[in-house]
Coordinates of C-alpha atoms and ligand atoms in Angstrom, one line a residue:
M44 CA 0.2 -0.1 -0.1
T45 CA 1.0 3.4 -1.1
R46 CA 1.9 6.2 1.5
F47 CA -0.8 8.1 0.7
A48 CA -3.1 5.4 0.9
R49 CA -2.2 4.6 4.4
N50 CA -2.4 8.1 5.2
Y51 CA -5.9 8.7 3.3
L52 CA -7.1 5.4 5.4
C53 CA -6.3 6.9 8.4
L54 CA -7.4 10.1 7.4
L55 CA -10.8 8.3 6.9
S56 CA -10.5 6.8 10.2
T57 CA -10.5 10.3 12.1
L58 CA -14.6 9.6 11.0
S59 CA -14.8 6.6 12.8
L60 CA -12.2 6.0 15.8
L61 CA -13.7 2.3 15.6
F62 CA -12.2 2.5 12.1
L63 CA -8.9 3.8 13.2
S64 CA -7.6 0.7 14.6
A65 CA -8.8 -1.5 11.8
A66 CA -7.4 0.8 9.1
C67 CA -4.0 1.9 10.6
S68 CA -3.7 -2.4 11.3
T69 CA -2.7 -2.8 7.7
M70 CA 0.2 -0.4 8.1
Q71 CA 3.8 -1.2 9.3
P72 CA 6.0 1.1 10.6
G73 CA 9.1 -0.6 9.2
K74 CA 11.1 0.1 12.3
A75 CA 11.6 -0.8 15.7
A76 CA 12.1 1.6 18.6
I77 CA 12.2 1.2 22.1
A78 CA 11.9 3.6 25.0
S79 CA 13.2 2.4 28.4
A80 CA 14.6 3.5 31.7
D81 CA 18.0 2.2 31.1
P82 CA 20.1 1.5 28.2
L83 CA 21.5 -1.8 29.1
A84 CA 17.5 -2.8 29.4
T85 CA 17.0 -1.1 25.8
A86 CA 19.9 -3.0 24.4
A87 CA 18.5 -5.9 25.7
G88 CA 15.3 -5.5 23.7
Y89 CA 17.6 -4.6 20.4
E90 CA 19.3 -7.7 20.8
V91 CA 16.3 -10.2 20.7
L92 CA 14.4 -8.1 17.9
E93 CA 17.6 -8.7 15.9
E94 CA 17.0 -12.1 16.3
G95 CA 13.8 -12.2 15.0
G96 CA 11.8 -11.7 17.9
N97 CA 8.6 -9.7 18.0
A98 CA 8.0 -6.4 20.5
F99 CA 6.5 -8.9 22.7
D100 CA 9.8 -10.7 23.0
A101 CA 11.7 -7.3 23.2
A102 CA 9.1 -6.6 26.1
V103 CA 10.2 -9.7 28.1
A104 CA 13.7 -9.0 27.5
V105 CA 13.9 -5.2 28.7
A106 CA 11.5 -6.5 31.6
A107 CA 14.0 -9.2 32.9
A108 CA 16.8 -6.7 32.4
L109 CA 14.9 -4.0 34.3
G110 CA 14.9 -6.4 37.1
V111 CA 18.4 -6.6 37.0
V112 CA 19.8 -3.1 36.6
E113 CA 17.2 -1.1 37.7
P114 CA 16.0 -3.4 40.8
A115 CA 14.6 -0.4 43.2
A116 CA 11.7 0.3 40.8
S117 CA 10.9 -3.5 39.0
G118 CA 11.6 -6.9 39.1
L119 CA 11.3 -10.6 39.1
G120 CA 9.8 -9.6 43.2
G121 CA 7.2 -7.3 42.0
G122 CA 4.3 -6.9 39.2
G123 CA 3.0 -4.8 36.5
F124 CA 0.5 -4.4 33.4
F125 CA 1.5 -5.0 29.9
L126 CA -0.6 -3.3 27.4
L127 CA 0.0 -5.2 24.3
Y128 CA -1.2 -4.3 20.5
R129 CA -1.0 -7.3 17.7
A130 CA -0.8 -5.7 14.4
D131 CA -1.5 -9.0 12.6
E132 CA -4.9 -9.2 14.3
G133 CA -5.6 -5.7 15.0
D134 CA -6.8 -6.6 18.4
Y135 CA -5.6 -5.4 21.9
R136 CA -4.6 -7.4 25.4
F137 CA -4.3 -6.4 28.8
V138 CA -1.7 -8.5 30.7
D139 CA -2.7 -7.9 34.4
A140 CA 0.4 -9.5 36.5
R141 CA -0.4 -7.4 39.4
E142 CA 0.7 -8.7 42.6
V143 CA -2.5 -10.6 45.2
A144 CA -2.4 -10.5 48.8
P145 CA -1.3 -13.7 50.5
A146 CA -4.0 -16.8 51.7
A147 CA -3.3 -15.3 55.3
A148 CA -3.6 -12.0 54.5
S149 CA -6.4 -10.0 56.3
R150 CA -8.1 -6.7 56.5
D151 CA -6.8 -5.1 59.8
M152 CA -3.2 -6.9 59.4
Y153 CA -1.6 -3.6 59.5
L154 CA -3.4 -2.0 62.9
D155 CA -2.5 -2.3 65.8
D156 CA -5.1 -3.6 68.9
N157 CA -6.5 0.3 69.2
G158 CA -7.0 -0.1 65.4
Q159 CA -4.1 2.5 64.6
P160 CA -1.7 1.9 61.6
V161 CA 1.4 0.2 62.8
R162 CA 4.1 2.7 61.3
G163 CA 5.8 0.7 58.7
A164 CA 4.0 -2.3 58.8
S165 CA 2.7 -2.3 55.3
M166 CA 6.4 -1.0 53.7
D167 CA 9.1 -2.6 55.3
G168 CA 10.4 -6.3 55.7
P169 CA 8.3 -9.2 53.9
L170 CA 4.8 -8.9 55.5
A171 CA 4.6 -5.8 53.1
A172 CA 5.0 -7.9 50.1
G173 CA 2.3 -9.5 48.2
I174 CA 2.7 -12.4 45.6
P175 CA 4.9 -11.0 43.1
G176 CA 3.3 -11.4 39.5
E177 CA 6.2 -10.2 36.9
A178 CA 7.4 -13.2 36.2
A179 CA 4.1 -14.8 35.4
G180 CA 3.5 -11.7 33.2
M181 CA 6.7 -12.5 31.0
A182 CA 6.0 -16.0 31.1
H183 CA 2.6 -15.5 29.7
L184 CA 4.0 -12.7 27.1
A185 CA 6.3 -15.4 25.7
G186 CA 3.9 -18.3 25.9
N187 CA 1.6 -16.5 24.0
Y188 CA 2.6 -13.8 21.8
G189 CA 6.5 -14.5 21.5
R190 CA 8.2 -16.0 18.6
L191 CA 11.6 -16.8 20.6
P192 CA 11.8 -19.3 23.6
L193 CA 11.9 -17.7 27.2
E194 CA 15.3 -19.3 27.8
R195 CA 16.5 -17.0 24.8
L196 CA 14.7 -13.8 26.1
L197 CA 16.4 -14.2 29.9
E198 CA 19.7 -14.1 28.2
P199 CA 20.7 -10.9 28.3
A200 CA 19.2 -10.5 32.0
I201 CA 21.1 -13.7 32.8
R202 CA 24.1 -12.3 31.3
L203 CA 24.0 -8.7 33.6
A204 CA 23.2 -10.5 36.5
E205 CA 26.5 -12.4 36.3
N206 CA 28.9 -10.0 34.9
G207 CA 27.2 -7.2 36.9
Y208 CA 26.3 -3.8 35.9
R209 CA 27.7 -0.3 37.4
I210 CA 25.3 1.3 39.8
E211 CA 24.4 5.1 38.9
S212 CA 24.0 8.1 41.1
R213 CA 20.2 7.7 41.5
A214 CA 20.0 4.4 42.4
L215 CA 22.3 4.9 45.2
L216 CA 19.7 7.4 46.3
G217 CA 17.9 5.0 47.1
L218 CA 20.2 2.9 48.8
R219 CA 20.9 5.8 51.0
F220 CA 17.3 7.0 51.5
R221 CA 16.1 3.2 52.5
K222 CA 19.4 2.4 54.3
Q223 CA 18.0 1.3 57.7
T224 CA 15.3 -1.0 56.2
L225 CA 17.4 -2.5 53.2
L226 CA 20.5 -3.4 55.9
Q227 CA 18.1 -5.5 58.2
S228 CA 18.1 -7.6 54.9
P229 CA 21.6 -9.5 55.3
A230 CA 21.1 -10.8 51.9
F231 CA 19.9 -7.4 50.1
A232 CA 22.4 -5.7 52.1
A233 CA 25.1 -8.4 50.7
V234 CA 24.6 -7.6 46.8
F235 CA 23.7 -3.8 47.5
Y236 CA 26.0 -2.7 49.9
P237 CA 28.9 -4.6 49.2
E238 CA 31.5 -3.8 51.9
G239 CA 28.4 -3.2 54.6
V240 CA 28.5 0.6 53.4
L241 CA 26.6 2.8 50.5
P242 CA 28.9 2.2 47.5
K243 CA 30.6 4.4 45.2
E244 CA 28.9 5.5 41.7
D245 CA 30.1 2.9 39.2
T246 CA 30.9 0.2 41.6
L247 CA 30.0 -3.1 39.7
I248 CA 27.0 -5.0 41.3
V249 CA 27.0 -8.7 40.5
Q250 CA 24.1 -11.0 41.3
P251 CA 25.1 -14.3 41.2
D252 CA 21.9 -15.3 43.3
L253 CA 19.6 -13.6 40.6
A254 CA 21.3 -15.4 37.6
A255 CA 20.8 -18.8 39.4
T256 CA 16.7 -17.5 39.7
L257 CA 16.9 -16.0 36.3
R258 CA 18.2 -19.6 34.9
R259 CA 15.7 -21.8 36.7
F260 CA 12.9 -19.6 35.3
A261 CA 14.4 -19.6 31.9
E262 CA 14.7 -23.9 31.9
G263 CA 11.4 -24.0 33.9
G264 CA 9.2 -21.0 32.9
F265 CA 6.2 -20.2 35.4
D266 CA 7.1 -23.3 37.3
G267 CA 10.4 -22.8 37.5
F268 CA 9.5 -19.4 39.4
Y269 CA 6.5 -20.7 41.3
K270 CA 7.1 -23.9 42.2
G271 CA 10.4 -25.6 42.9
D272 CA 13.7 -24.4 44.6
T273 CA 12.9 -20.6 44.0
A274 CA 9.5 -20.7 45.4
R275 CA 11.0 -22.7 48.4
L276 CA 13.9 -20.1 48.8
L277 CA 11.2 -17.4 48.5
V278 CA 9.2 -18.8 51.2
D279 CA 11.5 -19.9 53.6
G280 CA 13.0 -16.4 53.9
V281 CA 9.4 -14.8 54.3
R282 CA 8.5 -17.2 56.9
A283 CA 11.5 -16.6 58.9
A284 CA 11.8 -13.4 58.7
G285 CA 7.9 -12.8 59.8
G286 CA 6.2 -12.6 56.4
I287 CA 3.3 -14.9 55.9
W288 CA 3.6 -16.4 52.3
S289 CA 3.1 -20.3 51.5
L290 CA 3.9 -22.2 48.9
E291 CA 0.5 -22.5 47.6
D292 CA 0.1 -18.9 47.5
L293 CA 3.3 -18.9 44.8
A294 CA 1.7 -21.9 42.9
S295 CA -2.0 -20.1 42.4
Y296 CA -0.6 -17.2 41.4
R297 CA -2.4 -16.8 37.8
V298 CA -2.1 -13.7 35.3
V299 CA -5.8 -12.2 34.1
E300 CA -6.0 -10.9 30.9
R301 CA -8.9 -7.8 30.9
E302 CA -10.4 -5.7 28.2
P303 CA -8.5 -2.6 28.2
S304 CA -9.7 0.5 29.1
V305 CA -10.5 2.8 25.8
T306 CA -11.6 6.2 26.0
T307 CA -12.2 9.3 23.5
F308 CA -11.0 12.7 23.1
S309 CA -12.4 14.3 20.0
N310 CA -10.3 12.6 17.4
L311 CA -8.0 11.0 19.8
R312 CA -8.4 7.7 21.2
I313 CA -6.8 6.1 24.4
V314 CA -6.1 2.6 25.4
T315 CA -5.3 2.1 28.9
A316 CA -5.5 0.5 31.8
P317 CA -8.5 -1.0 33.3
P318 CA -9.1 -1.7 36.9
P319 CA -7.0 -3.3 39.0
S320 CA -5.3 0.1 37.8
S321 CA -7.3 3.5 38.4
G322 CA -5.6 5.0 35.4
G323 CA -8.2 4.0 33.0
V324 CA -11.0 5.0 34.9
A325 CA -9.4 8.5 36.0
L326 CA -8.7 9.5 32.3
T327 CA -11.6 9.0 31.3
Q328 CA -13.5 11.0 33.9
M329 CA -10.9 14.0 33.6
L330 CA -10.9 14.0 29.6
N331 CA -14.8 14.0 30.1
L332 CA -14.9 16.4 32.4
L333 CA -12.6 18.6 30.0
S334 CA -14.2 17.9 27.0
T335 CA -16.6 20.8 26.7
Y336 CA -13.8 23.4 27.6
P337 CA -12.4 25.0 24.9
L338 CA -8.9 24.4 26.3
A339 CA -6.9 25.5 23.2
E340 CA -8.6 28.9 23.4
L341 CA -8.0 29.3 27.3
D342 CA -5.3 31.4 29.1
G343 CA -2.6 29.3 30.9
A344 CA -4.3 29.3 34.5
Q345 CA -7.9 28.8 33.7
Q346 CA -7.0 25.8 31.6
K347 CA -5.2 24.7 34.3
H348 CA -7.7 25.4 36.7
Y349 CA -9.9 23.6 34.8
M350 CA -7.7 20.2 34.6
V351 CA -7.0 20.7 38.2
E352 CA -10.8 20.6 39.1
A353 CA -11.4 17.7 36.6
M354 CA -8.1 15.9 38.5
R355 CA -9.8 16.6 41.8
R356 CA -13.3 14.9 41.4
A357 CA -11.6 12.0 39.6
Y358 CA -9.4 11.3 42.3
R359 CA -12.4 11.7 44.8
D360 CA -13.7 8.9 42.8
R361 CA -10.8 6.5 42.8
A362 CA -10.8 6.7 46.9
I363 CA -14.5 5.9 46.9
Y364 CA -15.3 3.4 44.4
L365 CA -11.8 1.4 42.8
G366 CA -10.8 -1.8 43.6
D367 CA -9.9 -5.1 42.1
P368 CA -12.7 -5.8 39.7
D369 CA -13.0 -9.5 40.5
F370 CA -13.6 -8.6 44.2
V371 CA -15.6 -5.5 44.1
E372 CA -18.9 -4.1 42.1
M373 CA -17.2 -0.4 41.0
P374 CA -20.4 1.6 39.1
L375 CA -18.0 1.9 36.0
P376 CA -21.5 2.4 33.6
M377 CA -21.7 5.6 35.8
L378 CA -18.3 6.7 36.3
L379 CA -17.3 6.2 32.8
S380 CA -20.8 8.1 31.2
R381 CA -20.2 11.5 29.8
D382 CA -23.5 12.5 32.2
Y383 CA -21.9 11.8 35.3
M384 CA -19.2 14.0 34.2
A385 CA -21.5 16.7 33.0
G386 CA -23.0 16.3 36.7
Q387 CA -19.7 16.6 37.8
R388 CA -19.0 19.7 35.9
V389 CA -21.9 21.4 37.1
S390 CA -19.9 22.0 40.2
V391 CA -17.0 23.6 39.1
R392 CA -16.8 27.5 38.5
G393 CA -14.6 29.0 36.4
D394 CA -13.2 31.9 38.3
R395 CA -12.8 29.8 42.2
A396 CA -11.5 26.4 43.5
T397 CA -14.0 24.0 44.7
P398 CA -12.2 23.1 48.2
S399 CA -12.2 19.4 48.4
S400 CA -13.7 19.2 51.4
V401 CA -17.1 20.6 50.1
L402 CA -16.9 17.5 47.4
D403 CA -18.8 14.7 49.0
G404 CA -16.2 11.7 49.5
I405 CA -13.4 10.3 52.4
D406 CA -11.1 11.9 54.5
T407 CA -1.8 13.3 51.5
D408 CA 2.8 15.5 47.9
G409 CA 2.1 12.1 46.7
G410 CA 5.6 9.7 45.9
E411 CA 7.5 11.9 43.7
G412 CA 9.1 8.7 42.5
T413 CA 11.0 7.0 39.7
Q414 CA 10.5 3.6 42.2
T415 CA 8.2 2.0 39.0
T416 CA 9.3 2.0 35.6
H417 CA 7.8 2.0 32.1
F418 CA 8.8 1.3 29.0
S419 CA 7.3 1.4 25.3
I420 CA 8.4 -0.2 22.4
I421 CA 7.0 -0.8 18.5
D422 CA 8.4 -3.3 16.4
A423 CA 8.8 -3.3 12.4
D424 CA 5.2 -4.6 12.0
G425 CA 3.6 -2.5 14.1
N426 CA 3.2 -4.7 17.2
R427 CA 2.9 -2.3 20.6
V428 CA 3.7 -3.0 24.1
A429 CA 3.4 -0.2 26.8
A430 CA 4.8 -1.7 29.9
T431 CA 4.8 -0.2 33.6
L432 CA 6.3 -2.7 36.3
T433 CA 6.7 -1.9 39.8
V434 CA 8.4 -3.1 43.6
N435 CA 6.3 0.1 44.8
T436 CA 8.5 2.0 46.3
W437 CA 12.6 2.0 46.4
Y438 CA 13.5 -1.6 46.9
G439 CA 10.3 -2.6 47.4
A440 CA 9.7 -3.8 50.9
G441 CA 13.8 -3.9 51.0
F442 CA 13.7 -7.2 51.6
M443 CA 15.6 -10.2 49.7
S444 CA 14.7 -14.1 50.4
P445 CA 18.2 -15.5 51.0
G446 CA 19.8 -17.4 48.0
T447 CA 17.1 -15.9 45.5
G448 CA 18.6 -12.4 44.3
I449 CA 15.1 -11.1 44.3
V450 CA 14.0 -8.0 45.7
L451 CA 10.3 -8.1 47.0
N452 CA 7.6 -5.3 46.3
N453 CA 5.9 -3.4 49.2
E454 CA 2.8 -3.5 47.0
M455 CA 0.4 -4.5 50.3
D456 CA 0.6 -0.6 51.1
D457 CA -1.1 0.1 47.7
F458 CA -4.1 -1.3 49.4
S459 CA -6.5 0.7 51.8
I460 CA -4.9 -0.4 55.2
K461 CA -7.8 1.8 56.9
P462 CA -10.3 3.7 55.0
G463 CA -9.1 7.5 55.3
V464 CA -5.4 6.8 56.5
P465 CA -3.6 7.8 53.3
N466 CA -0.5 5.5 52.2
E467 CA 2.6 6.1 50.6
F468 CA 1.7 8.1 48.1
E469 CA -0.5 10.0 50.3
L470 CA -3.7 8.3 48.5
I471 CA -6.5 7.5 50.8
G472 CA -9.4 4.3 50.1
D473 CA -12.1 2.7 51.4
D474 CA -13.6 -0.9 51.4
A475 CA -13.6 -1.3 47.8
N476 CA -9.6 -1.2 48.2
A477 CA -9.4 -3.1 51.3
I478 CA -7.2 -6.1 52.1
V479 CA -8.7 -9.5 51.1
P480 CA -6.3 -12.8 50.4
G481 CA -5.9 -13.1 47.0
K482 CA -7.2 -9.7 45.4
R483 CA -5.3 -7.3 43.8
P484 CA -4.3 -3.7 45.8
L485 CA -5.7 -0.6 43.1
S486 CA -3.0 0.8 41.3
S487 CA -2.2 4.0 39.3
M488 CA 0.1 2.5 36.7
S489 CA -1.5 3.5 33.2
P490 CA 0.4 1.9 30.4
S491 CA -1.5 3.6 27.3
F492 CA -1.8 4.0 23.3
L493 CA -2.9 7.3 22.1
E494 CA -4.3 7.3 18.7
S495 CA -5.4 9.7 16.3
D496 CA -5.0 10.3 12.6
R497 CA -1.5 12.1 13.1
G498 CA -0.4 8.4 14.7
I499 CA 0.6 6.4 17.6
A500 CA 1.9 7.2 20.6
I501 CA 2.9 4.6 23.0
V502 CA 3.1 6.2 26.7
G503 CA 3.6 5.6 30.2
T504 CA 5.5 6.6 33.6
P505 CA 6.2 5.8 36.8
G506 CA 5.2 8.5 39.8
G507 CA 2.8 6.7 42.6
S508 CA -0.6 8.3 42.4
R509 CA 0.9 11.1 40.0
I510 CA 0.9 8.5 37.1
I511 CA -2.0 9.4 35.8
T512 CA -2.1 13.2 36.0
M513 CA 1.2 13.2 33.9
V514 CA -0.2 10.3 31.0
L515 CA -3.2 12.8 31.2
Q516 CA -0.7 15.6 30.9
A517 CA 1.2 13.8 27.7
A518 CA -2.2 12.9 25.9
L519 CA -3.1 16.8 25.8
K520 CA 0.4 17.4 24.6
W521 CA 0.0 15.0 21.8
Y522 CA -3.7 16.1 21.1
E523 CA -1.9 19.7 20.6
G524 CA 0.6 18.2 18.2
G525 CA 3.2 17.7 20.6
S526 CA 6.0 15.4 19.8
A527 CA 7.4 12.4 21.7
W528 CA 10.5 14.7 23.1
D529 CA 7.6 17.3 24.0
M530 CA 5.5 14.8 26.2
V531 CA 8.7 13.5 28.3
S532 CA 10.5 17.0 28.4
M533 CA 7.2 19.1 29.8
R534 CA 6.8 20.5 33.1
R535 CA 4.2 19.0 34.8
F536 CA 1.4 19.7 37.5
H537 CA -0.8 17.4 39.7
H538 CA -3.6 17.6 42.2
Q539 CA -5.0 14.6 43.8
Y540 CA -8.1 15.6 45.5
L541 CA -6.3 15.2 48.9
P542 CA -4.1 16.6 49.7
D543 CA -6.2 19.8 48.8
E544 CA -3.1 21.3 46.6
I545 CA -1.4 21.6 43.1
R546 CA 2.1 20.4 43.7
H547 CA 4.2 21.6 40.4
E548 CA 7.8 21.3 39.0
P549 CA 9.9 24.2 38.6
G550 CA 8.3 26.2 35.3
A551 CA 5.6 23.9 35.0
I552 CA 3.0 26.8 36.5
S553 CA 4.1 30.9 35.4
E554 CA 4.9 33.0 38.6
A555 CA 1.8 34.8 37.3
E556 CA -0.1 32.0 36.9
I557 CA 0.0 30.9 40.7
V558 CA -0.9 34.8 41.4
T559 CA -4.1 33.7 39.3
L560 CA -4.6 30.2 40.4
E561 CA -3.9 31.4 44.4
S562 CA -6.6 34.4 43.7
M563 CA -9.1 31.6 42.6
G564 CA -8.6 29.3 46.2
H565 CA -6.0 27.2 44.9
T566 CA -3.0 26.4 46.9
V567 CA 0.1 25.7 44.7
K568 CA 3.4 24.3 45.8
P569 CA 6.3 23.5 44.3
A570 CA 7.2 20.0 44.3
R571 CA 10.3 18.5 46.3
R572 CA 11.5 16.6 43.6
P573 CA 10.9 16.1 39.7
F574 CA 7.7 14.0 38.5
G575 CA 8.1 10.6 36.5
N576 CA 10.3 9.2 34.6
M577 CA 8.1 8.8 31.2
N578 CA 9.6 6.5 28.2
V579 CA 7.2 7.1 24.8
V580 CA 7.6 6.0 21.3
T581 CA 5.8 7.7 18.3
W582 CA 4.9 6.4 15.1
D583 CA 4.1 9.3 12.6
F584 CA 1.4 8.2 9.9
D585 CA 2.3 11.4 7.7
S586 CA 6.3 11.4 7.5
G587 CA 6.3 7.6 8.7
K588 CA 9.0 8.9 11.0
V589 CA 9.3 6.6 14.4
E590 CA 10.5 8.6 17.6
A591 CA 11.8 7.0 20.8
A592 CA 12.1 10.0 24.0
T593 CA 13.4 9.1 27.4
D594 CA 12.5 11.6 30.1
P595 CA 15.4 13.6 30.8
R596 CA 14.5 13.1 34.5
G597 CA 16.1 10.0 33.9
R598 CA 19.3 8.4 32.4
A599 CA 18.2 6.6 29.4
E600 CA 18.0 7.2 25.9
G601 CA 15.7 6.1 23.6
R602 CA 16.2 3.9 20.3
V603 CA 14.9 3.7 16.9
Y604 CA 16.4 0.7 14.7
Ligands
LIG709 N1 2.5 1.0 43.5 C1 2.2 2.2 42.8 C2 0.9 1.8 41.5 O1 0.7 0.6 41.6 O2 0.4 2.5 41.5

């Protein structure tokens, strides 16, 4: 098909967003691109693409390598979401590899006898860890969508674990920040504090136990991780240190394929994460509320005012209604309907902030973190992956079961440990997100595809509660005609209902806009650290150009092949 014909098809598709994916599925970019948080992980993905692998193979290789070289953010001890697009079928898959609460977990497990949260209990040590899902997600991708064997896909990660990688300054920040907790896990300390002290930048970190774990996984697939030696070592280590995992918890872990969330904003279509992520619901709500404002014609302060009011209302609903869809009934038809947000819009004044306290709800600067990771991939055939993976906060629970090399997550903190009590990201929740054995904690991770007549953008970022508002701002930037680089480098701001304040990066809101927003009743505060680490791949239908851009806040460079 000529480029003219392809463009014509995609132009036609703007008349029918439903037609878009069908029309564009016949197109191929002819080039591949990967944007991840670490050049070594990007190279791992490239290696398997070179060998004939597709985007799904590359995703497994990148995820595995990130677990070795960016263990503060993700790894075999964590979980995540993989959003897939299969070009030959023109279909979308959402692979939910989120952690689940162990069978011995209970609703009040982090509360003391007086019903008050025990400090650090849902954050530090193995009691904070959910049953990991990332390995099952990788095995699922390789087994169902990839072309190469899992063993081949894990080779780069095994090499990196055996030969070592040089630790960089941001990883050291995490080691310094959580030193007290991390040093309590001798297996963790032996790897990351080689002489018993904080290593210097560029120290070689070698992980023989992790290499052996990866080898067992490579040979046995799902069973090579969730059963046998690895499972035994994990459970023995967790239980010896006060945790509650069992072998059955691991053996019964399953990924779930879910229908992705799809929302539209004018001629922009966003395919993104459904519950147990709050991303798709909140993005839909925010865009529905914003859809009737002429955003492009408004001045900066007015535009931000409406965006903040949309964020406030979406995060209020997140706190009240959202949780694991396999456990809770959520009023999704209501939340996702345009009419519902039209009703919400009635309470938005053009000249005044709505105090969060006057909105019905439950009674937090969120995590600025890079302590999650996102990568975006397109292959030459047009297959796509947007994956956001996490161990939750820096180095998760700060615990490693001896002999495994695996850093365990502290994803249990993403549950609402008590209604109204904020978690690490100052997010609050209610019954919908209460702890139940086997349940997935509510997430903000929002791997997304942005699709319009101009092309495709594959988008996502770490950043805890701020992930969703970062993806919103990226989507609006793309909608306005911005590039991959514009999306990753833009200055960002955030509001999440409670605390009732706008947090912003330097330059995201001008001094004059701050004066105007404050005069409307908004509280505006600078963020302590930069927001996120967004990694984006774009494909422009008109020029055929494929671009990869990585966040200047991170350390990687995107690569196009
Ligand atoms: N652990 C961060 C999230 O899932 O949103």
